[in-house]
Coordinates of C-alpha atoms in Angstrom, one line a residue:
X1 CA 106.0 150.4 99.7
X2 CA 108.9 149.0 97.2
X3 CA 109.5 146.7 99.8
X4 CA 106.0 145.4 100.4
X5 CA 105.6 144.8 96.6
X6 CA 108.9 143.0 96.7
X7 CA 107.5 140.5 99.0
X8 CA 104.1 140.2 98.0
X9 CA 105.6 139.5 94.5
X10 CA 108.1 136.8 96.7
X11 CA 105.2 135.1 98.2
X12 CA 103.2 134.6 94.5
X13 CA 106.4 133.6 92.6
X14 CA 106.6 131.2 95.2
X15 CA 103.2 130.0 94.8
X16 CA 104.0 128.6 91.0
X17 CA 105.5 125.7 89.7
X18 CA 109.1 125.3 88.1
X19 CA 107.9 125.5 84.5
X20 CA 106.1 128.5 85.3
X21 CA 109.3 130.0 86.8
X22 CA 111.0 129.1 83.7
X23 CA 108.4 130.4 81.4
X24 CA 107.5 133.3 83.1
X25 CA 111.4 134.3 83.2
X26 CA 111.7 133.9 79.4
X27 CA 108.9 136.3 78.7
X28 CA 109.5 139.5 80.8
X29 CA 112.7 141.0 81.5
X30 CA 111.4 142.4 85.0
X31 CA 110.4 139.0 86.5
X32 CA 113.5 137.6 84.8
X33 CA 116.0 139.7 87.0
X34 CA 113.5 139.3 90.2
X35 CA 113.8 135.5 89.5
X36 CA 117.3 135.7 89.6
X37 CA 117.4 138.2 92.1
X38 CA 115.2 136.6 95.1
X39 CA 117.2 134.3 97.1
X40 CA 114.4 132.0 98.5
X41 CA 113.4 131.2 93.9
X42 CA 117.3 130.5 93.6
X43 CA 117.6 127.6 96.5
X44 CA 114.0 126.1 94.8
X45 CA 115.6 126.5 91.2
X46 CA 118.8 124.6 92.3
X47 CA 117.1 122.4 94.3
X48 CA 115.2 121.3 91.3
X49 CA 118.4 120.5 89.5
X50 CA 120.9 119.3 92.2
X51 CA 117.9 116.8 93.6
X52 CA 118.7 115.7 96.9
X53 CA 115.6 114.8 98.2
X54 CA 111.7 113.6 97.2
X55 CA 110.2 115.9 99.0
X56 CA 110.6 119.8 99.2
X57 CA 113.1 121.3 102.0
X58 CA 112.0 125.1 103.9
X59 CA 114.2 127.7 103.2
X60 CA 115.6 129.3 105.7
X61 CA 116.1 133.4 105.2
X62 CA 118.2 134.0 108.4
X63 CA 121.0 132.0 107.1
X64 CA 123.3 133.1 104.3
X65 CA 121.6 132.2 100.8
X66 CA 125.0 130.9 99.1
X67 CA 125.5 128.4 101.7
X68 CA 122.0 127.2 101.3
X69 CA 122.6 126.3 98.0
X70 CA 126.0 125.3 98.0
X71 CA 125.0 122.8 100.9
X72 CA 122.9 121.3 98.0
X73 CA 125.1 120.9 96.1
X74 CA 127.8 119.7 98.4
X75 CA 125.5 116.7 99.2
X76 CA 125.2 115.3 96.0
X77 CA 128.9 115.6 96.0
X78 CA 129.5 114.1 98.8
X79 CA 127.1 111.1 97.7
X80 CA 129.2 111.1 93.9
X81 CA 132.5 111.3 96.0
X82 CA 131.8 108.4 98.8
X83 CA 132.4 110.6 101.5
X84 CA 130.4 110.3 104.4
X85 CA 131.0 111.7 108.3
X86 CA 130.9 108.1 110.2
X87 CA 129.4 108.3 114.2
X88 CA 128.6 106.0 116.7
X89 CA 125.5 106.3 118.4
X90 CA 124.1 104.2 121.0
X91 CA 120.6 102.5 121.9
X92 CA 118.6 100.4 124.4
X93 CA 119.4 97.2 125.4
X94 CA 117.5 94.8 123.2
X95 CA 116.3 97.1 121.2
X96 CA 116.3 96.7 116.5
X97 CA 115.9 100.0 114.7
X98 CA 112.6 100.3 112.9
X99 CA 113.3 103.5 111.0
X100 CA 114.5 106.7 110.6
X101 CA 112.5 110.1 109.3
X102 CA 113.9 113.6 109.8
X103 CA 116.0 113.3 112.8
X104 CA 113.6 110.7 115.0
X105 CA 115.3 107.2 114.9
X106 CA 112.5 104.4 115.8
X107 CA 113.4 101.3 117.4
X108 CA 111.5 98.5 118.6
X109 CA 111.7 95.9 121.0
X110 CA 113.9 92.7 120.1
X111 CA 112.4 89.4 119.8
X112 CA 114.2 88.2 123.5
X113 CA 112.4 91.6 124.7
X114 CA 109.1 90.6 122.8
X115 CA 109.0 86.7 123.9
X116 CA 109.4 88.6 128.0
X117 CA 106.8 90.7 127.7
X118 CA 104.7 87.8 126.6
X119 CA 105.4 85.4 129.5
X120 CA 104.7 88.1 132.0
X121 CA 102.3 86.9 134.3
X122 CA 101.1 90.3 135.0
X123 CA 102.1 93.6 132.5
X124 CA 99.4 96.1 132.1
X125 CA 102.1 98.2 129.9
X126 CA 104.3 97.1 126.7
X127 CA 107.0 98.6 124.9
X128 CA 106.0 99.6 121.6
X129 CA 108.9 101.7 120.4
X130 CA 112.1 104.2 121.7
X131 CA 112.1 107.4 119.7
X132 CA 115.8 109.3 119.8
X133 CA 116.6 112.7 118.2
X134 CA 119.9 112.5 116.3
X135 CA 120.4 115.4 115.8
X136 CA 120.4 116.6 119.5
X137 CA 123.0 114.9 121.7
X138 CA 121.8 115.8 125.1
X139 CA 118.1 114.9 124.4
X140 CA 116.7 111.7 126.0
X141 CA 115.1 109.1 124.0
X142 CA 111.4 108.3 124.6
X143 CA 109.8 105.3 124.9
X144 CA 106.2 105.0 123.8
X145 CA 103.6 102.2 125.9
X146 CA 100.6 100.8 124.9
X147 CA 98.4 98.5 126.7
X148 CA 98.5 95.5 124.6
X149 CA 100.3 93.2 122.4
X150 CA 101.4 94.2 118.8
X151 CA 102.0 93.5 115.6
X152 CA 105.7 95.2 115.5
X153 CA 105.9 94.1 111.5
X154 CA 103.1 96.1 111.1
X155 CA 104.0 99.2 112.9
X156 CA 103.8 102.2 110.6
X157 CA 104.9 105.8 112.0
X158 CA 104.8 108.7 109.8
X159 CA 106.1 111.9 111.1
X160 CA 105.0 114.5 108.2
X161 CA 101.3 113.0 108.2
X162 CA 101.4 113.2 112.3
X163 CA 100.5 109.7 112.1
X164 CA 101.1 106.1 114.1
X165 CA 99.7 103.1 112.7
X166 CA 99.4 100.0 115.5
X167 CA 97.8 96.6 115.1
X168 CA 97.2 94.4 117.5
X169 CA 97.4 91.1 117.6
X170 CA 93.9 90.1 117.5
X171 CA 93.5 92.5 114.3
X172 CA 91.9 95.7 116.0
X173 CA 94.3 98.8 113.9
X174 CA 94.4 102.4 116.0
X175 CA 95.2 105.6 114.2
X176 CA 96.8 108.0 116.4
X177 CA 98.5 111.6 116.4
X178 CA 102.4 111.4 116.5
X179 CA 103.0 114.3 117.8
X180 CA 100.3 113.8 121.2
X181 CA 101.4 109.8 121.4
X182 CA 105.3 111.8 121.6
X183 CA 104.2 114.1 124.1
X184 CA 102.0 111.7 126.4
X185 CA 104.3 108.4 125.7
X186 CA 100.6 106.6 127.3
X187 CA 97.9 105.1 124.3
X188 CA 95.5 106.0 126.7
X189 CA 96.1 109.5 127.2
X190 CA 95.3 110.1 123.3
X191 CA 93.1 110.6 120.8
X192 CA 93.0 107.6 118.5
X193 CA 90.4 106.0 115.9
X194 CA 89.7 102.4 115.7
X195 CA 88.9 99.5 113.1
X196 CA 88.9 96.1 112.4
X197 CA 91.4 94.3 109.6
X198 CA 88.9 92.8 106.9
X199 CA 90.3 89.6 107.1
X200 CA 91.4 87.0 109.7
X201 CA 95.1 87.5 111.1
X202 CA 95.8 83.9 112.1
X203 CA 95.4 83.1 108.3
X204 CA 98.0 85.9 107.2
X205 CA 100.7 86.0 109.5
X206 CA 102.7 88.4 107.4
X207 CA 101.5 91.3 105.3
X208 CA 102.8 94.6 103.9
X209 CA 101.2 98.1 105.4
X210 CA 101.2 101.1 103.4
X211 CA 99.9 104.7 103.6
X212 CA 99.8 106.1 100.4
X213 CA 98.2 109.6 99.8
X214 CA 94.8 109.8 102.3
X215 CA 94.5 106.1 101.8
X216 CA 95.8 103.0 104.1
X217 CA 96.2 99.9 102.0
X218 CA 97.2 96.4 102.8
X219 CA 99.3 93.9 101.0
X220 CA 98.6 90.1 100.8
X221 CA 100.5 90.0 97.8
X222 CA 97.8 88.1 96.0
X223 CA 95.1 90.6 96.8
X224 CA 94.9 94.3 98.6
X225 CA 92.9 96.0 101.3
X226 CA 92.1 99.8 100.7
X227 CA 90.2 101.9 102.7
X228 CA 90.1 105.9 103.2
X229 CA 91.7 107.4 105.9
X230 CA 89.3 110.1 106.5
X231 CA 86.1 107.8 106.2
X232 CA 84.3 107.5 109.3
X233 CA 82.3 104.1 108.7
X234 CA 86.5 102.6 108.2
X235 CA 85.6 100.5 104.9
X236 CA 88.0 98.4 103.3
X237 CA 87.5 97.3 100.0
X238 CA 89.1 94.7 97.8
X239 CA 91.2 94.1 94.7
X240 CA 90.4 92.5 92.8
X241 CA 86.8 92.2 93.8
X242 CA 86.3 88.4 92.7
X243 CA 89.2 86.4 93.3
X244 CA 92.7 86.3 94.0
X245 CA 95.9 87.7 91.8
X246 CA 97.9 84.9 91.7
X247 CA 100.5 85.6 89.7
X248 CA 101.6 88.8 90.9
X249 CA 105.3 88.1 91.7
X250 CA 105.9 91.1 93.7
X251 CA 104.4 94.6 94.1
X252 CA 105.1 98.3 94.5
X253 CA 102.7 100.9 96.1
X254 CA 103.8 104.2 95.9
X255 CA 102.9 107.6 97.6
X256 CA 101.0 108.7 94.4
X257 CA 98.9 106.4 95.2
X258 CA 99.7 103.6 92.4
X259 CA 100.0 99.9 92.8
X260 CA 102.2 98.4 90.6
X261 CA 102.9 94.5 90.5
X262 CA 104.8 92.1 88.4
X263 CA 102.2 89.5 86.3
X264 CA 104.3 86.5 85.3
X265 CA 101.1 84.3 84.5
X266 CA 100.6 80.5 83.7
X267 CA 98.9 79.8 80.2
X268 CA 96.8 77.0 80.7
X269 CA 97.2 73.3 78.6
X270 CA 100.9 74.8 77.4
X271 CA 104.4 74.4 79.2
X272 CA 105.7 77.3 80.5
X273 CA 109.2 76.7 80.3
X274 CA 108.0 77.1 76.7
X275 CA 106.0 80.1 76.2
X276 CA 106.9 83.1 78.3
X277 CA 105.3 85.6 79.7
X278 CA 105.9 89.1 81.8
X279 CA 104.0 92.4 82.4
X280 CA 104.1 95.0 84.7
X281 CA 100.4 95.5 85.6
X282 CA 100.0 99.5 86.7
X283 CA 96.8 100.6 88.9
X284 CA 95.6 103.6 90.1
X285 CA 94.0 103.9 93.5
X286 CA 94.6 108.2 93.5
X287 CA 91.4 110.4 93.4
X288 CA 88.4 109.2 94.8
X289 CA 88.5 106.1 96.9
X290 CA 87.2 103.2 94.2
X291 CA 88.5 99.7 93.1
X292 CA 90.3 99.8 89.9
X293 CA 89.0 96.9 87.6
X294 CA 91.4 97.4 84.5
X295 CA 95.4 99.0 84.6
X296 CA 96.3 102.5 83.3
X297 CA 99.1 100.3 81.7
X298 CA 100.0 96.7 80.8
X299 CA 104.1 96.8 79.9
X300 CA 105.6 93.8 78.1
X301 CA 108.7 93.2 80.2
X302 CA 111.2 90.9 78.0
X303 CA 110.9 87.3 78.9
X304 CA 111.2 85.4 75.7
X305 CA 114.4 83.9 75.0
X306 CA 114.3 85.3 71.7
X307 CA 113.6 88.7 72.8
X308 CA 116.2 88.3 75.5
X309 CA 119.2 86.9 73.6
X310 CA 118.9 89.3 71.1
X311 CA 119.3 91.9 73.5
X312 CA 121.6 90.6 75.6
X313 CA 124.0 89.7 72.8
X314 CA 123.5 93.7 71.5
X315 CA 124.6 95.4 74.8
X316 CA 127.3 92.7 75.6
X317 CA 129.3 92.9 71.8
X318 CA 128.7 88.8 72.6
X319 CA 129.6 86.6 69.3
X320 CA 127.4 83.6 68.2
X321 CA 129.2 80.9 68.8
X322 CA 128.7 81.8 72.9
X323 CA 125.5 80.6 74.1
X324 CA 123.5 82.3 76.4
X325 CA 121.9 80.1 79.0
X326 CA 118.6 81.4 80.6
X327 CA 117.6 78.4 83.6
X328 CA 113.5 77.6 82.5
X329 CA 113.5 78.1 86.5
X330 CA 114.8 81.6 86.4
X331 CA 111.8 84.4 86.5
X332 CA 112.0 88.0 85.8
X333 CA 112.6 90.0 89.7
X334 CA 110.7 93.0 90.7
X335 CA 113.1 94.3 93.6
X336 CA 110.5 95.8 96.3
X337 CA 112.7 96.5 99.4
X338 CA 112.3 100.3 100.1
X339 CA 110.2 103.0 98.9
X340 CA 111.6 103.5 95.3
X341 CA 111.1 106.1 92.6
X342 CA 111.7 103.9 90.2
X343 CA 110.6 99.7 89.5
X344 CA 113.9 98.1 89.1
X345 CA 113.4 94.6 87.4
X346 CA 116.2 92.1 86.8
X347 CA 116.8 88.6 85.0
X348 CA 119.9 86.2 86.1
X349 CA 121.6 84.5 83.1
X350 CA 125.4 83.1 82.3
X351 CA 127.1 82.3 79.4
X352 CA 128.4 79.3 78.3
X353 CA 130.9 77.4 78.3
X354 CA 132.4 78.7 81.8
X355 CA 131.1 81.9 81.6
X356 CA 130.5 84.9 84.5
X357 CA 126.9 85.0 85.9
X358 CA 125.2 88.0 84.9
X359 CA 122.3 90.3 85.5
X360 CA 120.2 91.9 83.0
X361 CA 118.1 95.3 84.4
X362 CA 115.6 97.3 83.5
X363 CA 114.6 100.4 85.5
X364 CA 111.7 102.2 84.8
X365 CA 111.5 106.2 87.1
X366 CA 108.1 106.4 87.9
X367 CA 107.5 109.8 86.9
X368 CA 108.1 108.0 83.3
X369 CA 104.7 106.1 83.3
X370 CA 102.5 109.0 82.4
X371 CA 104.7 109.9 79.9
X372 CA 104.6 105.9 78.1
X373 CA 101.0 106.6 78.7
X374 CA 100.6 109.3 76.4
X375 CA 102.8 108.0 73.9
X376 CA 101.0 104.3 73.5
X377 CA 97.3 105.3 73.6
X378 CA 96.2 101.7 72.7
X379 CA 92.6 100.8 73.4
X380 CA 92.1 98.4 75.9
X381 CA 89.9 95.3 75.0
X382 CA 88.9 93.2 77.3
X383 CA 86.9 90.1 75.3
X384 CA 85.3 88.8 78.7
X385 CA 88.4 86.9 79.8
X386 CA 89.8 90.1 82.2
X387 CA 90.0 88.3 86.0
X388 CA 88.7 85.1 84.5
X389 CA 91.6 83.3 86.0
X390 CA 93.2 84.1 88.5
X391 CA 96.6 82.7 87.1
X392 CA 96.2 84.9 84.1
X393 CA 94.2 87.6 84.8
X394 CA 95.1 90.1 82.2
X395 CA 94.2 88.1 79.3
X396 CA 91.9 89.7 77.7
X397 CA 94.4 93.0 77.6
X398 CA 96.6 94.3 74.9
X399 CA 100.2 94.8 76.5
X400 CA 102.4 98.0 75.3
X401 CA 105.5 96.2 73.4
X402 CA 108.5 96.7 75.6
X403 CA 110.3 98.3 72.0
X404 CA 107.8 101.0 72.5
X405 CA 108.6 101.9 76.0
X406 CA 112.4 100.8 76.3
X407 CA 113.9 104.3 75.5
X408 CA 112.2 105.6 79.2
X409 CA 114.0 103.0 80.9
X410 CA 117.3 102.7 82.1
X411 CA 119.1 99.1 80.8
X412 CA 122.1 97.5 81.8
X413 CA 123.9 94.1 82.3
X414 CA 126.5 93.8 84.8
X415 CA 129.0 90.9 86.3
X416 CA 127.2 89.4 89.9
X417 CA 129.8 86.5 89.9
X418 CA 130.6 87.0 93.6
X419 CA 134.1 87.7 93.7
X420 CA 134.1 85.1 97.3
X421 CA 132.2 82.0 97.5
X422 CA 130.0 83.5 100.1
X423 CA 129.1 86.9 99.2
X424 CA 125.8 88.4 100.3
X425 CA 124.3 91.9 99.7
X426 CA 122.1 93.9 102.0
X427 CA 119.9 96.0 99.6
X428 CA 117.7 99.0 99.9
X429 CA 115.6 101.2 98.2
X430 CA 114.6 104.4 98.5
X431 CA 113.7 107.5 96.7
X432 CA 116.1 107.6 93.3
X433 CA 118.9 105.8 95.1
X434 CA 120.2 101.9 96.0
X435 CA 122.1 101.5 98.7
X436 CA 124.2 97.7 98.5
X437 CA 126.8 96.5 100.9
X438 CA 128.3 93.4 101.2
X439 CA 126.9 91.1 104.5
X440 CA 130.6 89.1 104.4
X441 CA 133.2 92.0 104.2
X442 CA 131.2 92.9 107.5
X443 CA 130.8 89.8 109.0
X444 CA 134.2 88.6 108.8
X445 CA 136.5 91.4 108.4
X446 CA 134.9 94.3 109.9
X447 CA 134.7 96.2 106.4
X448 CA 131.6 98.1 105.4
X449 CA 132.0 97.9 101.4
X450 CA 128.9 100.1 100.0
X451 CA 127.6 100.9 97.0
X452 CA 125.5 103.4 95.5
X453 CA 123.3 103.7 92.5
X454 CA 122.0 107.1 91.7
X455 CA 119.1 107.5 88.7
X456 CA 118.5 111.0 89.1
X457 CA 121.7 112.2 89.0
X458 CA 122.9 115.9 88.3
X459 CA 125.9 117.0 87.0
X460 CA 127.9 120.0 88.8
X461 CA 129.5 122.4 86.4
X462 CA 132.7 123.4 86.2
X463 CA 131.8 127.2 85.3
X464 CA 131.0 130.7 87.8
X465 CA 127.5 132.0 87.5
X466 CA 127.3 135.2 86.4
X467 CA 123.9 135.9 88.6
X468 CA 121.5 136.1 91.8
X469 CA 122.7 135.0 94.8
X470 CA 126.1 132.7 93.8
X471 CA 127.2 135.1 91.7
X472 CA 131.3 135.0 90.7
X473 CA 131.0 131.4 93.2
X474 CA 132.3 128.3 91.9
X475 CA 130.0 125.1 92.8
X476 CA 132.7 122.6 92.9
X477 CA 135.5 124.5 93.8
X478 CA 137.6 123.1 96.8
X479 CA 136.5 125.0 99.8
X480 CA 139.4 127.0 102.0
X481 CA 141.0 126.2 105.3
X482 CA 138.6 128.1 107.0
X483 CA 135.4 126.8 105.4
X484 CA 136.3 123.4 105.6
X485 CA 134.1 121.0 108.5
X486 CA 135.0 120.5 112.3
X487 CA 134.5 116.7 112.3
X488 CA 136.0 114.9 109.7
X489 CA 134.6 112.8 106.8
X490 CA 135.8 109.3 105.8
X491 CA 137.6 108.1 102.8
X492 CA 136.8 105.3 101.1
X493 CA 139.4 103.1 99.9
X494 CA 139.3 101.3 96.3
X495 CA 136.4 103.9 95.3
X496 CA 134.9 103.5 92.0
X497 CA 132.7 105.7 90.1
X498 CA 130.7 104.9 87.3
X499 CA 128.9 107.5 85.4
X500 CA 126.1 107.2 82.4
X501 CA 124.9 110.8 81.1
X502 CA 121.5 111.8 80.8
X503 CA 119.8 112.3 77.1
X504 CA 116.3 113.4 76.3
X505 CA 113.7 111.3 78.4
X506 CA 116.4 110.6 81.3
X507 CA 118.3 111.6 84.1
X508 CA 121.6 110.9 84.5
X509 CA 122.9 107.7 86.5
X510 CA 126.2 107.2 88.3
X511 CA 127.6 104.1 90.4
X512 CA 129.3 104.9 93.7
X513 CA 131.2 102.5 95.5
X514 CA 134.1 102.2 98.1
X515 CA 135.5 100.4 101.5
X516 CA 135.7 101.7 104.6
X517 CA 137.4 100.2 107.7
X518 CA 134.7 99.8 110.7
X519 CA 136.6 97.4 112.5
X520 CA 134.2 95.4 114.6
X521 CA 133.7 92.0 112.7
X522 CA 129.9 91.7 113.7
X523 CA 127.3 90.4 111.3
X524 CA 124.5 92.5 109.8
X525 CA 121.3 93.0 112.0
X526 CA 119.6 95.5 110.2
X527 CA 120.0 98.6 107.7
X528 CA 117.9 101.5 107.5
X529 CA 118.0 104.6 105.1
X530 CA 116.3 107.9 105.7
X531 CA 113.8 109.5 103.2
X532 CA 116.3 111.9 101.2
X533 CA 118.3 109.1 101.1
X534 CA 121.4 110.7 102.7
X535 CA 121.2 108.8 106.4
X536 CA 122.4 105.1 106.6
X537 CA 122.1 103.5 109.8
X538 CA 123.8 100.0 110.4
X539 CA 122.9 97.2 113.5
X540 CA 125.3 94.4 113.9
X541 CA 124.5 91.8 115.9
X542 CA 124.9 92.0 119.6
X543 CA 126.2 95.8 119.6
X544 CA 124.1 98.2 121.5
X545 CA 125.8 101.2 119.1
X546 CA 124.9 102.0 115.4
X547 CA 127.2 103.1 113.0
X548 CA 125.5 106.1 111.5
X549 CA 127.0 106.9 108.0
X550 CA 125.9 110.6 107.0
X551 CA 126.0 111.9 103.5
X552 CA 124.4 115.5 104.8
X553 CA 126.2 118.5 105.8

């Protein structure tokens, strides 16, 4: 009967939040010790603080607590430390990775394969993708048909929602179940819903497809498509409602459902090499499925050269007599390649006379904007200008000074000289993480030099913990002989690491960066990084094997 308690109490701590672990701890001494006591609380308490992931991981009771944990823990070490486990793994013939989630790696067809299929005089099947699992070496890929031609730029899989996105060419999009389109490998052997794109395809070529929360919304940069997933009558509606948003200068829609966009507008009868100005616009499309007309927040981003030179010359110690040259043509840069946790924004500038070329950023977590919110409750006025033009739609609407929000933001300048004439970074986003590495090293040389920027970082302590399940364990100590891997992991040469603390509104950040040796001077195809951001996977050109670089254990 002790036992049965035990769990049923398991199963409700389970149930609450972190805070409410942490609060509940502090206030009785019984569910203090059970706290500490239950394995399955520990691995969500650690995971909390050694963040490896966006989403939540199962825990697994048949396998030995500690090394739950400690495997935690040993991949943000492994991340900190540069040292991945480097495989080969091989693919189709004409085939381009599309993605990665879990352990399914997506590829689609190459453009040769695409243009075949096309000039077929008689196909009643096409390739739509190749799905392989990674993790199981024996197991043979499947390739998925459909009946059609599609939009591969538009394909959209999404394992945890048991969802496939397709569009075809002539603008008809099918919702289908993952896991039956796996099974079947036929699109007409499953259950799929259809609807039309509210707009005409031949006159946007390229667009942006994104499933955020029960919502599917599309991206034409200067205006957006929503509808909800679960409606039956398949409605899109627009934003904005009148008009176009033309000087949004890139955009970010998140899982939470938010769309967030950088507002570089044009003031009309004034130069605007002149008088500058930059917001980040923030809207809400969570809840239920409406059109917002106003943002939950307007952010000044510092575009001024006033504002700018001041705070350029304050991180970099720079003296007065050294000018600070900011081109007229140079615009603030919302970096949108990924699916961030954070809005990176940057600003190019050099110094004169003869001076490096550097980069101003601003990065702004997410999880931040509620709390800038709360802090700036300004009143929005609108003064019947709101959407007037369409070049400066937000005129009508006090912006939140960027001296009032700075101090949730992670700012920095660093040297982008290129160190060869020619250097070219690959960049991705994705979760708290940037992934960088240099196009040329690879090209020409056959080096992979990578970099990593971590804004959510956690620092492993040096101490033994005196309770629950790694009691009298080290984190960071160095593991025996007989607890160390099978298969080797790589070591980066010339690694460099780069750490900033955390204080009371951030996380910590660090800089990870290093070269390995690859040997096969092949350009870059195409890089892909899974979810928890602990997966890269690398295409050169003309090589029907990937170079997986793992960060796991």
């Amino acid at each position: 009967m002790l036992r049965l308690n035990q769990d049923i109490l398991e199963k409700i701590l389970l149930q609450l939040s972190i805070y409410d672990l942490i609060a509940l701890s502090q206030v009785n001494k019984g569910f203090h010790n059970t706290i500490r006591e239950i394995p399955s609380i520990q691995y969500r308490l650690y995971r909390k603080l050694y963040k490896c992931g966006e989403d939540e991981e199962t825990f697994d009771p048949l396998h030995q607590p500690t090394k739950n944990i400690l495997d935690l823990v040993q991949k943000e070490r492994n991340l900190l430390n540069l040292i991945p486990r480097i495989t080969r793994f091989s693919i189709k013939k004409q085939n381009v990775i599309h993605s990665i989630q879990d352990d399914y790696l997506i590829t689609i067809p190459s453009v040769e394969l695409i243009v075949e299929m096309k000039s077929a005089s008689v196909c009643d099947r096409y390739q739509l993708c190749t799905i392989y699992k990674i993790g199981e070496n024996h197991a043979k890929p499947k390739t998925l048909y459909v009946p059609f031609i599609v939009d591969y730029n538009t394909l959209l899989v999404d394992i945890k929602r048991d969802l496939m996105i397709i569009i075809e060419v002539s603008g008809l999009i099918r919702l289908i179940r993952f896991s039956q389109f796996y099974q079947t490998q036929f699109l007409d052997q499953c259950e799929q819903r259809q609807f039309d794109l509210p707009l005409d395809y031949g006159e946007h070529p390229e667009y942006k497809l994104k499933v955020a929360q029960d919502k599917i919304m599309i991206d034409l940069r200067e205006s957006f498509w929503v509808a909800n997933l679960d409606d039956d009558h398949h409605e899109f509606y627009r934003f904005p409602q009148n008009g176009n948003w033309e000087s949004n200068h890139g955009s970010i829609i998140t899982d939470q459902g938010l769309l967030i966009g950088l507002d570089i507008p044009e003031i009309p009868f004034v130069q605007n090499s002149r008088v500058k100005i930059a917001s980040l616009a923030v809207f809400s499309f969570s809840g239920t499925l409406n059109v917002p007309y106003l943002p939950e927040l307007l952010l000044e981003i510092p575009y001024t050269f006033s504002v700018l030179s001041k705070m350029i010359r304050k991180l970099r110690n720079i003296p007065k007599n050294v000018k600070i040259i900011i081109s007229s043509k140079q615009q603030p840069k919302i970096h949108t390649n990924g699916n961030p946790s954070f809005i990176r924004i940057s600003l190019q500038y050099h110094l004169w006379p003869s001076g490096p070329v550097e980069e101003l950023n601003i990065v702004i977590p997410i999880n931040q904007l509620s709390a800038i919110k709360i802090e700036n409750k300004s009143k929005q006025w609108i003064k019947g200008r709101t959407w007037r033009r369409s070049s400066h739609p937000f005129d009508g609407i006090e912006r939140i000074p960027f001296q009032k929000w700075k101090h949730r933001s992670h700012i920095w300048i660093e040297d982008i000289t290129p160190k060869e004439p020619s250097m070219i970074k690959s960049e991705i986003q994705i979760g708290c993480k940037v992934f960088q590495i240099d196009n040329i090293a690879l090209k020409h040389r056959g080096k992979l030099y990578l970099e990593i920027t971590d804004f959510n970082h956690r620092e492993v302590g040096n101490r033994k913990n005196e309770y629950g399940v790694l009691k009298d364990v080290k984190l960071d100590c160095v593991p025996d002989d007989g607890q160390r891997p099978n298969k080797p992991r790589s070591i980066p040469r010339h690694h460099s690491l780069l750490k900033k603390p955390s204080n009371d509104y951030l996380s910590g950040r660090f800089k990870s960066s290093g070269e390995f040796s690859l040997g096969l001077p092949k350009e870059l195809d195409k890089v892909i990084v899974d979810e928890k951001g602990q997966k890269l996977i690398i295409q050169q050109t003309g090589d029907e094997k990937l170079w997986i670089i793992d960060f796991g254990v």
